[in-house]
Amino acid sequence: MAERPRRKQLADQVAETLQERVLNGEWKPGEKLPTEFDLIEDLNVGRGTVREAVKILVTRNVLEIRRGNGTYVVENPGQVEDPFGFAFYGDKWKLAEDLCEVRLLLEPDIAALAAQRAAPEEIAYILECCDAVEEQIHSGQSHSETDRAFHGAIAAASHNHVLSSMAPVIQQGVSAFIEVTNSSLTQMTILTHRKVADAIARHDPEAASAAMREHLEHNRDHIQNVDGRGKQ
Amino acid sequence: MAERPRRKQLADQVAETLQERVLNGEWKPGEKLPTEFDLIEDLNVGRGTVREAVKILVTRNVLEIRRGNGTYVVENPGQVEDPFGFAFYGDKWKLAEDLCEVRLLLEPDIAALAAQRAAPEEIAYILECCDAVEEQIHSGQSHSETDRAFHGAIAAASHNHVLSSMAPVIQQGVSAFIEVTNSSLTQMTILTHRKVADAIARHDPEAASAAMREHLEHNRDHIQNVDGRGKQ
């Protein structure tokens, strides 16, 4: 490979400097960066170097460029969409099974923590998502996005940042294997979601955990069912 | 921002083409790519475009360039070191507490799965790591890397790809908060590691889970202890 040009090395250094400001809290998530002109003055480098450095941090999911508006720190710096490279897994059925197993290990515990820790406004939001999923199922609309919001709201109410970061990752991917229009599944979803939400609302960790387990076991059984047919 | 040059767009397209070959299994993890010359011929693009495309996939943790050797598919395509951006979390003590909580939720279950599923050679490797940690503690060497290998070997023996991808992520970070030279902690590590390894070796899920819980609770208590002092 060719030698790296000097500007590239300088851009890497400037990227580190800018990232350091996010790491040490000088620039907070969601905050707007100074203008390009101010950064050029401040860092004493050229416009091309500043742009290159910003691009590096966009690739790392630290900054985002909003067209015609400026450069911002993203809401969750450093988080990537598919952090474990699930897209590269060869056997998608095995991946779906593994994800189901992990959800069954984690989500009942997450529901129990939410029942212990949820604030009133978090409970209100969980119940709101629960209502919305039910309405969408009754009106024949897709409820997959609201379903993710429901499970995400429960994870957020666990007040554990690691769990709420991990939850969307383990919740993804399984939906592709569930025939969501199946009416026995949707009826069971309405019933078990409601049980989970009510148990969290009355701060009953054991009931929340048991209801979440029931919900996920039903989902898993349905996937295995589709799986059996899918594999011939 | 300036218009993106045309070569950049072409390089993005070529990167997608190359990534597709990894996604569909044409190029496997650890495999060497064709030479730059062959890729130029094959894709009918210039050398600069191929190099740019390879660089894009290096940034995405799909390919790696081994100097003077060639370009390879990485062992775990798409996986990143700090996928949830823990480095950007403002409160490191809260992060350590959260990570401890998640380890306590997951690792006893992972140990139980390993006890059910571990193959003989996996059990042999777990015992080997256990011996190595003990020797390093006795000889006063750092055992943190071998400790990670021990916990990683157990996660691998769960035969769940999602768990073995997640394990190193939740295992990281806590060590910074443990005073590893503390002798009561190291004695307890030797004892509880051995209990975990032996329970897995005799395929006893309940004992493996209980021993792992004991091990992690002891670690957590030690962190909370340091925490109390650290915060003044």
Short mmCIF file of C-alpha atoms in Angstrom, two decimals:
data_model
loop_
_atom_site.label_atom_id
_atom_site.label_comp_id
_atom_site.label_asym_id
_atom_site.label_seq_id
_atom_site.Cartn_x
_atom_site.Cartn_y
_atom_site.Cartn_z
CA MET A 1 0.00 0.00 0.00
CA ALA A 2 1.08 3.60 -0.62
CA GLU A 3 2.44 5.84 2.17
CA ARG A 4 -0.29 7.62 4.09
CA PRO A 5 -0.37 11.29 3.10
CA ARG A 6 0.58 13.73 5.84
CA ARG A 7 -2.82 15.43 5.98
CA LYS A 8 -4.43 12.06 6.76
CA GLN A 9 -2.19 11.65 9.82
CA LEU A 10 -2.95 15.19 10.96
CA ALA A 11 -6.70 14.55 10.48
CA ASP A 12 -6.39 11.43 12.70
CA GLN A 13 -4.76 13.55 15.42
CA VAL A 14 -7.44 16.25 15.15
CA ALA A 15 -10.14 13.53 15.27
CA GLU A 16 -8.59 12.26 18.54
CA THR A 17 -8.59 15.80 19.95
CA LEU A 18 -12.25 16.31 19.07
CA GLN A 19 -13.21 12.84 20.39
CA GLU A 20 -11.43 13.65 23.65
CA ARG A 21 -13.74 16.66 24.09
CA VAL A 22 -16.76 14.34 23.81
CA LEU A 23 -15.15 11.76 26.12
CA ASN A 24 -14.41 14.31 28.83
CA GLY A 25 -17.89 15.82 28.59
CA GLU A 26 -16.86 19.21 27.20
CA TRP A 27 -19.20 18.49 24.26
CA LYS A 28 -22.31 16.57 25.38
CA PRO A 29 -24.51 14.14 23.41
CA GLY A 30 -26.86 16.10 21.12
CA GLU A 31 -24.79 19.30 21.40
CA LYS A 32 -23.85 21.42 18.37
CA LEU A 33 -20.14 21.86 17.63
CA PRO A 34 -18.55 25.28 17.04
CA THR A 35 -18.55 26.37 13.38
CA GLU A 36 -15.95 25.04 10.98
CA PHE A 37 -14.37 28.51 11.00
CA ASP A 38 -14.04 28.49 14.81
CA LEU A 39 -12.58 24.96 14.78
CA ILE A 40 -9.97 26.00 12.18
CA GLU A 41 -8.97 28.96 14.40
CA ASP A 42 -9.08 26.95 17.61
CA LEU A 43 -7.09 23.93 16.36
CA ASN A 44 -4.80 25.91 14.06
CA VAL A 45 -5.23 23.53 11.11
CA GLY A 46 -6.65 23.85 7.59
CA ARG A 47 -10.26 23.48 6.51
CA GLY A 48 -9.53 20.18 4.70
CA THR A 49 -8.06 18.68 7.89
CA VAL A 50 -11.07 19.73 10.01
CA ARG A 51 -13.45 18.22 7.44
CA GLU A 52 -11.44 15.00 7.27
CA ALA A 53 -11.39 14.74 11.11
CA VAL A 54 -15.15 15.28 11.31
CA LYS A 55 -15.66 12.56 8.66
CA ILE A 56 -13.57 10.13 10.71
CA LEU A 57 -15.78 10.77 13.76
CA VAL A 58 -18.94 10.41 11.67
CA THR A 59 -17.69 6.94 10.66
CA ARG A 60 -17.11 6.14 14.36
CA ASN A 61 -20.66 7.24 15.25
CA VAL A 62 -19.47 10.10 17.42
CA LEU A 63 -20.53 13.11 15.29
CA GLU A 64 -23.26 13.66 12.72
CA ILE A 65 -23.53 16.31 10.01
CA ARG A 66 -26.99 17.86 9.69
CA ARG A 67 -27.14 19.40 6.21
CA GLY A 68 -27.40 23.19 6.27
CA ASN A 69 -27.43 23.15 10.07
CA GLY A 70 -24.01 22.14 11.40
CA THR A 71 -22.16 19.30 13.09
CA TYR A 72 -23.56 17.67 16.24
CA VAL A 73 -22.49 15.08 18.80
CA VAL A 74 -24.82 12.07 18.28
CA GLU A 75 -27.20 11.04 21.08
CA ASN A 76 -25.34 7.78 21.84
CA PRO A 77 -21.70 8.32 20.85
CA GLY A 78 -19.78 5.24 19.81
CA GLN A 79 -22.83 2.99 19.53
CA VAL A 80 -23.15 1.09 16.28
CA GLU A 81 -26.24 -0.42 14.73
CA ASP A 82 -25.09 -4.02 14.44
CA PRO A 83 -22.34 -4.17 17.08
CA PHE A 84 -21.82 -7.93 16.99
CA GLY A 85 -21.84 -8.24 13.20
CA PHE A 86 -24.98 -10.41 13.16
CA ALA A 87 -25.36 -9.55 9.45
CA PHE A 88 -22.23 -11.64 8.83
CA TYR A 89 -23.48 -14.77 10.62
CA GLY A 90 -23.73 -17.61 8.14
CA ASP A 91 -26.67 -19.52 9.66
CA LYS A 92 -29.62 -17.15 10.18
CA TRP A 93 -31.82 -19.82 11.80
CA LYS A 94 -29.15 -20.59 14.38
CA LEU A 95 -28.81 -16.82 14.97
CA ALA A 96 -32.58 -16.49 15.54
CA GLU A 97 -32.48 -19.43 18.00
CA ASP A 98 -29.49 -17.92 19.83
CA LEU A 99 -31.17 -14.51 20.03
CA CYS A 100 -34.34 -16.13 21.41
CA GLU A 101 -32.29 -17.95 24.04
CA VAL A 102 -30.55 -14.72 25.09
CA ARG A 103 -33.85 -12.82 25.26
CA LEU A 104 -35.24 -15.56 27.50
CA LEU A 105 -32.19 -15.31 29.76
CA LEU A 106 -32.23 -11.52 30.01
CA GLU A 107 -35.66 -10.01 29.45
CA PRO A 108 -37.52 -11.61 32.39
CA ASP A 109 -34.79 -10.19 34.66
CA ILE A 110 -35.01 -6.82 32.90
CA ALA A 111 -38.79 -6.80 33.49
CA ALA A 112 -38.21 -7.61 37.18
CA LEU A 113 -35.72 -4.72 37.51
CA ALA A 114 -38.19 -2.39 35.75
CA ALA A 115 -40.89 -3.43 38.24
CA GLN A 116 -38.52 -2.46 41.06
CA ARG A 117 -37.19 0.80 39.61
CA ALA A 118 -39.64 2.33 37.09
CA ALA A 119 -40.61 5.96 37.76
CA PRO A 120 -44.30 6.98 37.31
CA GLU A 121 -43.66 8.58 33.89
CA GLU A 122 -41.81 5.45 32.72
CA ILE A 123 -44.75 3.28 33.76
CA ALA A 124 -47.11 5.63 31.91
CA TYR A 125 -45.00 5.28 28.75
CA ILE A 126 -44.84 1.47 29.01
CA LEU A 127 -48.67 1.34 29.32
CA GLU A 128 -48.98 3.74 26.38
CA CYS A 129 -46.82 1.46 24.18
CA CYS A 130 -48.87 -1.53 25.36
CA ASP A 131 -52.12 0.21 24.32
CA ALA A 132 -50.62 1.22 20.95
CA VAL A 133 -49.52 -2.37 20.11
CA GLU A 134 -53.04 -3.61 20.95
CA GLU A 135 -54.70 -0.96 18.78
CA GLN A 136 -52.37 -1.66 15.85
CA ILE A 137 -53.05 -5.40 16.06
CA HIS A 138 -56.83 -4.78 16.16
CA SER A 139 -56.69 -2.45 13.17
CA GLY A 140 -54.44 -4.80 11.17
CA GLN A 141 -51.45 -2.42 11.09
CA SER A 142 -47.83 -3.52 11.58
CA HIS A 143 -46.95 -3.36 15.27
CA SER A 144 -43.28 -4.33 15.05
CA GLU A 145 -41.91 -0.82 15.65
CA THR A 146 -44.24 -0.20 18.62
CA ASP A 147 -43.36 -3.66 19.94
CA ARG A 148 -39.67 -2.66 19.95
CA ALA A 149 -40.63 0.60 21.69
CA PHE A 150 -42.51 -1.41 24.37
CA HIS A 151 -39.55 -3.70 25.09
CA GLY A 152 -37.15 -0.74 24.86
CA ALA A 153 -39.21 1.26 27.38
CA ILE A 154 -39.03 -1.65 29.84
CA ALA A 155 -35.24 -1.90 29.38
CA ALA A 156 -34.90 1.87 29.96
CA ALA A 157 -36.94 1.51 33.17
CA SER A 158 -34.36 -1.01 34.48
CA HIS A 159 -32.16 2.09 35.00
CA ASN A 160 -29.18 0.03 33.86
CA HIS A 161 -27.45 1.74 30.89
CA VAL A 162 -25.77 -1.47 29.77
CA LEU A 163 -29.08 -3.35 29.62
CA SER A 164 -30.85 -0.53 27.79
CA SER A 165 -27.98 -0.40 25.25
CA MET A 166 -28.04 -4.18 24.76
CA ALA A 167 -31.82 -4.64 24.60
CA PRO A 168 -32.39 -3.33 21.05
CA VAL A 169 -29.50 -5.47 19.80
CA ILE A 170 -30.93 -8.74 21.16
CA GLN A 171 -34.48 -7.72 20.21
CA GLN A 172 -33.58 -7.22 16.54
CA GLY A 173 -33.45 -9.93 13.99
CA VAL A 174 -36.02 -12.26 15.50
CA SER A 175 -38.99 -10.50 13.87
CA ALA A 176 -37.87 -11.72 10.44
CA PHE A 177 -38.61 -15.25 11.62
CA ILE A 178 -42.03 -14.61 13.10
CA GLU A 179 -45.13 -14.62 10.96
CA VAL A 180 -46.57 -11.62 12.80
CA THR A 181 -49.97 -11.80 11.16
CA ASN A 182 -50.68 -15.19 12.77
CA SER A 183 -53.79 -14.54 14.87
CA SER A 184 -53.01 -16.94 17.76
CA LEU A 185 -49.65 -15.18 18.17
CA THR A 186 -51.13 -11.67 18.12
CA GLN A 187 -53.82 -12.63 20.67
CA MET A 188 -51.12 -14.02 22.95
CA THR A 189 -48.99 -10.90 22.42
CA ILE A 190 -51.86 -8.66 23.55
CA LEU A 191 -52.47 -10.84 26.62
CA THR A 192 -48.86 -11.28 27.76
CA HIS A 193 -47.79 -7.68 27.01
CA ARG A 194 -50.65 -6.51 29.22
CA LYS A 195 -49.59 -8.90 32.01
CA VAL A 196 -46.01 -7.59 31.85
CA ALA A 197 -47.07 -3.92 31.82
CA ASP A 198 -49.55 -4.36 34.69
CA ALA A 199 -46.99 -6.20 36.85
CA ILE A 200 -44.43 -3.41 36.29
CA ALA A 201 -47.10 -0.80 37.07
CA ARG A 202 -47.85 -2.43 40.45
CA HIS A 203 -44.10 -2.95 41.14
CA ASP A 204 -44.32 -6.75 41.25
CA PRO A 205 -40.95 -8.10 40.02
CA GLU A 206 -41.87 -11.81 40.17
CA ALA A 207 -45.06 -11.38 38.17
CA ALA A 208 -43.28 -9.14 35.64
CA SER A 209 -40.53 -11.72 35.16
CA ALA A 210 -43.01 -14.62 34.83
CA ALA A 211 -45.19 -12.73 32.33
CA MET A 212 -42.17 -11.76 30.20
CA ARG A 213 -41.00 -15.38 30.23
CA GLU A 214 -44.45 -16.53 29.10
CA HIS A 215 -44.45 -13.92 26.32
CA LEU A 216 -41.01 -14.88 25.00
CA GLU A 217 -41.55 -18.64 25.29
CA HIS A 218 -44.65 -18.26 23.18
CA ASN A 219 -42.66 -16.28 20.59
CA ARG A 220 -39.87 -18.85 20.62
CA ASP A 221 -42.25 -21.77 20.13
CA HIS A 222 -43.74 -19.95 17.19
CA ILE A 223 -40.29 -19.43 15.62
CA GLN A 224 -39.39 -23.09 16.06
CA ASN A 225 -42.65 -23.91 14.36
CA VAL A 226 -41.86 -21.69 11.36
CA ASP A 227 -38.31 -23.05 11.47
CA GLY A 228 -39.53 -26.64 11.15
CA ARG A 229 -41.49 -25.70 8.05
CA GLY A 230 -38.75 -23.43 6.68
CA LYS A 231 -36.16 -26.18 6.77
CA GLN A 232 -38.50 -28.63 4.93
CA MET B 1 -19.65 20.47 2.79
CA ALA B 2 -18.11 19.97 -0.68
CA GLU B 3 -19.62 17.57 -3.25
CA ARG B 4 -18.41 14.04 -2.82
CA PRO B 5 -15.93 13.22 -5.58
CA ARG B 6 -17.06 10.57 -8.06
CA ARG B 7 -14.31 8.10 -7.10
CA LYS B 8 -15.57 8.14 -3.52
CA GLN B 9 -19.04 7.07 -4.64
CA LEU B 10 -17.56 4.33 -6.81
CA ALA B 11 -15.41 3.16 -3.90
CA ASP B 12 -18.56 2.91 -1.72
CA GLN B 13 -20.19 0.74 -4.37
CA VAL B 14 -17.12 -1.49 -4.67
CA ALA B 15 -16.99 -1.76 -0.86
CA GLU B 16 -20.62 -2.97 -0.89
CA THR B 17 -19.75 -5.55 -3.58
CA LEU B 18 -16.79 -6.86 -1.58
CA GLN B 19 -18.82 -6.88 1.67
CA GLU B 20 -21.56 -8.85 -0.10
CA ARG B 21 -18.99 -11.57 -0.88
CA VAL B 22 -18.20 -11.85 2.84
CA LEU B 23 -21.92 -11.75 3.77
CA ASN B 24 -22.83 -14.54 1.34
CA GLY B 25 -19.91 -16.69 2.46
CA GLU B 26 -17.90 -16.52 -0.77
CA TRP B 27 -15.01 -15.13 1.29
CA LYS B 28 -14.88 -16.69 4.78
CA PRO B 29 -13.55 -15.23 8.06
CA GLY B 30 -9.74 -15.47 8.10
CA GLU B 31 -9.53 -16.00 4.31
CA LYS B 32 -7.05 -14.11 2.10
CA LEU B 33 -8.54 -11.92 -0.66
CA PRO B 34 -7.37 -12.13 -4.29
CA THR B 35 -4.46 -9.78 -5.11
CA GLU B 36 -5.10 -6.11 -5.80
CA PHE B 37 -4.31 -6.82 -9.47
CA ASP B 38 -6.94 -9.57 -9.66
CA LEU B 39 -9.55 -7.35 -7.94
CA ILE B 40 -8.87 -4.54 -10.45
CA GLU B 41 -9.39 -6.98 -13.34
CA ASP B 42 -12.40 -8.65 -11.74
CA LEU B 43 -14.26 -5.46 -10.73
CA ASN B 44 -13.15 -3.41 -13.75
CA VAL B 45 -12.17 -0.37 -11.64
CA GLY B 46 -8.93 1.50 -10.98
CA ARG B 47 -6.32 0.72 -8.33
CA GLY B 48 -7.24 3.84 -6.31
CA THR B 49 -10.88 2.74 -6.13
CA VAL B 50 -9.98 -0.77 -4.95
CA ARG B 51 -7.69 0.65 -2.26
CA GLU B 52 -10.36 3.12 -1.13
CA ALA B 53 -12.98 0.32 -0.97
CA VAL B 54 -10.65 -1.90 1.08
CA LYS B 55 -10.00 1.01 3.47
CA ILE B 56 -13.76 1.49 3.96
CA LEU B 57 -14.12 -2.19 4.93
CA VAL B 58 -11.10 -1.97 7.25
CA THR B 59 -12.93 0.87 9.08
CA ARG B 60 -16.04 -1.36 9.31
CA ASN B 61 -13.98 -4.23 10.77
CA VAL B 62 -14.64 -6.51 7.83
CA LEU B 63 -11.16 -6.65 6.24
CA GLU B 64 -7.64 -6.24 7.59
CA ILE B 65 -4.42 -5.40 5.77
CA ARG B 66 -1.43 -7.48 6.85
CA ARG B 67 1.64 -5.55 5.77
CA GLY B 68 3.65 -7.30 3.04
CA ASN B 69 1.21 -10.21 3.11
CA GLY B 70 -2.13 -9.14 1.67
CA THR B 71 -5.71 -8.34 2.61
CA TYR B 72 -7.73 -10.76 4.75
CA VAL B 73 -11.29 -11.13 6.03
CA VAL B 74 -11.12 -10.60 9.82
CA GLU B 75 -12.05 -13.48 12.15
CA ASN B 76 -15.24 -11.80 13.42
CA PRO B 77 -16.44 -9.48 10.64
CA GLY B 78 -18.41 -6.44 11.74
CA GLN B 79 -17.58 -6.80 15.44
CA VAL B 80 -16.17 -3.73 17.12
CA GLU B 81 -14.20 -3.43 20.33
CA ASP B 82 -16.48 -1.09 22.24
CA PRO B 83 -19.82 -1.57 20.45
CA PHE B 84 -21.95 0.30 22.98
CA GLY B 85 -19.63 3.28 23.32
CA PHE B 86 -18.91 2.60 27.02
CA ALA B 87 -15.85 4.86 26.68
CA PHE B 88 -18.28 7.77 26.24
CA TYR B 89 -20.31 7.09 29.41
CA GLY B 90 -20.00 10.01 31.76
CA ASP B 91 -20.22 8.18 35.10
CA LYS B 92 -17.65 5.37 35.18
CA TRP B 93 -18.71 4.13 38.63
CA LYS B 94 -22.31 3.77 37.49
CA LEU B 95 -21.03 1.94 34.38
CA ALA B 96 -19.02 -0.48 36.53
CA GLU B 97 -22.09 -1.13 38.71
CA ASP B 98 -24.27 -1.67 35.63
CA LEU B 99 -21.73 -4.05 34.07
CA CYS B 100 -21.55 -6.01 37.35
CA GLU B 101 -25.33 -6.29 37.43
CA VAL B 102 -25.45 -7.56 33.84
CA ARG B 103 -22.67 -10.08 34.49
CA LEU B 104 -24.63 -11.36 37.49
CA LEU B 105 -27.75 -11.70 35.35
CA LEU B 106 -26.02 -13.48 32.48
CA GLU B 107 -22.89 -15.35 33.51
CA PRO B 108 -24.47 -17.85 35.93
CA ASP B 109 -26.84 -18.85 33.09
CA ILE B 110 -23.91 -18.99 30.64
CA ALA B 111 -22.03 -21.31 33.04
CA ALA B 112 -25.14 -23.52 33.30
CA LEU B 113 -25.41 -23.74 29.49
CA ALA B 114 -21.68 -24.55 29.27
CA ALA B 115 -22.18 -27.36 31.80
CA GLN B 116 -24.92 -28.78 29.56
CA ARG B 117 -23.16 -28.35 26.21
CA ALA B 118 -19.35 -28.23 26.60
CA ALA B 119 -17.42 -30.69 24.42
CA PRO B 120 -14.45 -32.57 26.00
CA GLU B 121 -11.85 -30.30 24.35
CA GLU B 122 -13.73 -27.22 25.56
CA ILE B 123 -13.74 -28.56 29.13
CA ALA B 124 -10.00 -29.25 28.82
CA TYR B 125 -9.39 -25.64 27.73
CA ILE B 126 -11.54 -24.21 30.56
CA LEU B 127 -9.53 -26.26 33.11
CA GLU B 128 -6.28 -25.13 31.47
CA CYS B 129 -7.29 -21.45 31.83
CA CYS B 130 -8.29 -22.13 35.44
CA ASP B 131 -4.85 -23.63 36.18
CA ALA B 132 -3.09 -20.73 34.44
CA VAL B 133 -4.96 -18.08 36.49
CA GLU B 134 -4.03 -19.93 39.70
CA GLU B 135 -0.35 -20.16 38.72
CA GLN B 136 -0.22 -16.48 37.78
CA ILE B 137 -1.79 -15.43 41.09
CA HIS B 138 0.68 -17.61 43.03
CA SER B 139 3.66 -16.20 41.15
CA GLY B 140 2.44 -12.61 41.52
CA GLN B 141 1.90 -12.05 37.77
CA SER B 142 -1.09 -10.21 36.31
CA HIS B 143 -3.88 -12.68 35.61
CA SER B 144 -6.40 -10.31 34.01
CA GLU B 145 -5.87 -11.54 30.44
CA THR B 146 -6.08 -15.20 31.46
CA ASP B 147 -9.15 -14.40 33.55
CA ARG B 148 -10.83 -13.00 30.43
CA ALA B 149 -9.78 -16.16 28.53
CA PHE B 150 -11.37 -18.31 31.29
CA HIS B 151 -14.71 -16.48 31.16
CA GLY B 152 -14.54 -16.34 27.33
CA ALA B 153 -13.93 -20.11 27.12
CA ILE B 154 -17.04 -20.72 29.25
CA ALA B 155 -19.11 -18.41 27.02
CA ALA B 156 -17.83 -20.23 23.90
CA ALA B 157 -18.85 -23.57 25.48
CA SER B 158 -22.45 -22.27 25.77
CA HIS B 159 -22.57 -22.86 21.99
CA ASN B 160 -24.63 -19.68 21.67
CA HIS B 161 -22.91 -17.26 19.25
CA VAL B 162 -24.75 -14.25 20.63
CA LEU B 163 -23.63 -14.99 24.21
CA SER B 164 -20.03 -15.60 23.17
CA SER B 165 -20.04 -12.29 21.25
CA MET B 166 -21.56 -10.43 24.20
CA ALA B 167 -19.39 -11.94 26.94
CA PRO B 168 -16.16 -9.99 26.26
CA VAL B 169 -18.16 -6.75 26.06
CA ILE B 170 -19.76 -7.17 29.49
CA GLN B 171 -16.54 -8.57 30.98
CA GLN B 172 -14.53 -5.51 30.00
CA GLY B 173 -14.29 -2.40 32.03
CA VAL B 174 -14.88 -3.85 35.47
CA SER B 175 -11.24 -4.77 36.05
CA ALA B 176 -10.30 -1.08 36.27
CA PHE B 177 -12.36 -0.90 39.46
CA ILE B 178 -10.97 -3.98 41.16
CA GLU B 179 -7.79 -3.85 43.15
CA VAL B 180 -6.65 -7.19 41.73
CA THR B 181 -3.66 -7.54 44.01
CA ASN B 182 -5.94 -7.73 47.08
CA SER B 183 -5.10 -11.13 48.57
CA SER B 184 -8.56 -12.01 49.94
CA LEU B 185 -9.97 -11.39 46.44
CA THR B 186 -7.34 -13.52 44.68
CA GLN B 187 -7.84 -16.42 47.14
CA MET B 188 -11.58 -16.28 46.48
CA THR B 189 -10.96 -16.11 42.72
CA ILE B 190 -8.88 -19.30 42.83
CA LEU B 191 -11.55 -21.08 44.89
CA THR B 192 -14.63 -19.99 42.94
CA HIS B 193 -13.03 -20.36 39.48
CA ARG B 194 -12.17 -23.95 40.42
CA LYS B 195 -15.74 -24.60 41.56
CA VAL B 196 -17.12 -23.25 38.26
CA ALA B 197 -14.66 -25.25 36.13
CA ASP B 198 -15.24 -28.49 38.05
CA ALA B 199 -19.04 -28.14 37.85
CA ILE B 200 -18.83 -27.61 34.06
CA ALA B 201 -16.46 -30.59 33.76
CA ARG B 202 -18.99 -32.88 35.49
CA HIS B 203 -21.90 -31.36 33.50
CA ASP B 204 -23.70 -30.01 36.55
CA PRO B 205 -25.58 -26.85 35.43
CA GLU B 206 -26.95 -25.91 38.86
CA ALA B 207 -23.57 -26.10 40.58
CA ALA B 208 -21.91 -24.20 37.71
CA SER B 209 -24.50 -21.43 37.94
CA ALA B 210 -24.25 -21.20 41.74
CA ALA B 211 -20.44 -21.11 41.68
CA MET B 212 -20.39 -18.40 39.01
CA ARG B 213 -22.88 -16.35 41.04
CA GLU B 214 -20.68 -16.71 44.13
CA HIS B 215 -17.61 -15.64 42.13
CA LEU B 216 -19.29 -12.53 40.66
CA GLU B 217 -21.01 -11.49 43.89
CA HIS B 218 -17.65 -11.54 45.59
CA ASN B 219 -16.20 -9.37 42.80
CA ARG B 220 -19.15 -6.98 42.99
CA ASP B 221 -18.88 -6.60 46.75
CA HIS B 222 -15.22 -5.79 46.31
CA ILE B 223 -16.00 -3.10 43.72
CA GLN B 224 -18.64 -1.52 45.94
CA ASN B 225 -16.06 -1.48 48.68
CA VAL B 226 -13.48 0.33 46.52
CA ASP B 227 -16.32 2.55 45.25
CA GLY B 228 -17.20 3.68 48.76
CA ARG B 229 -13.62 4.68 49.39
CA GLY B 230 -13.12 6.14 45.90
CA LYS B 231 -16.02 8.54 46.26
CA GLN B 232 -14.76 9.89 49.61
#
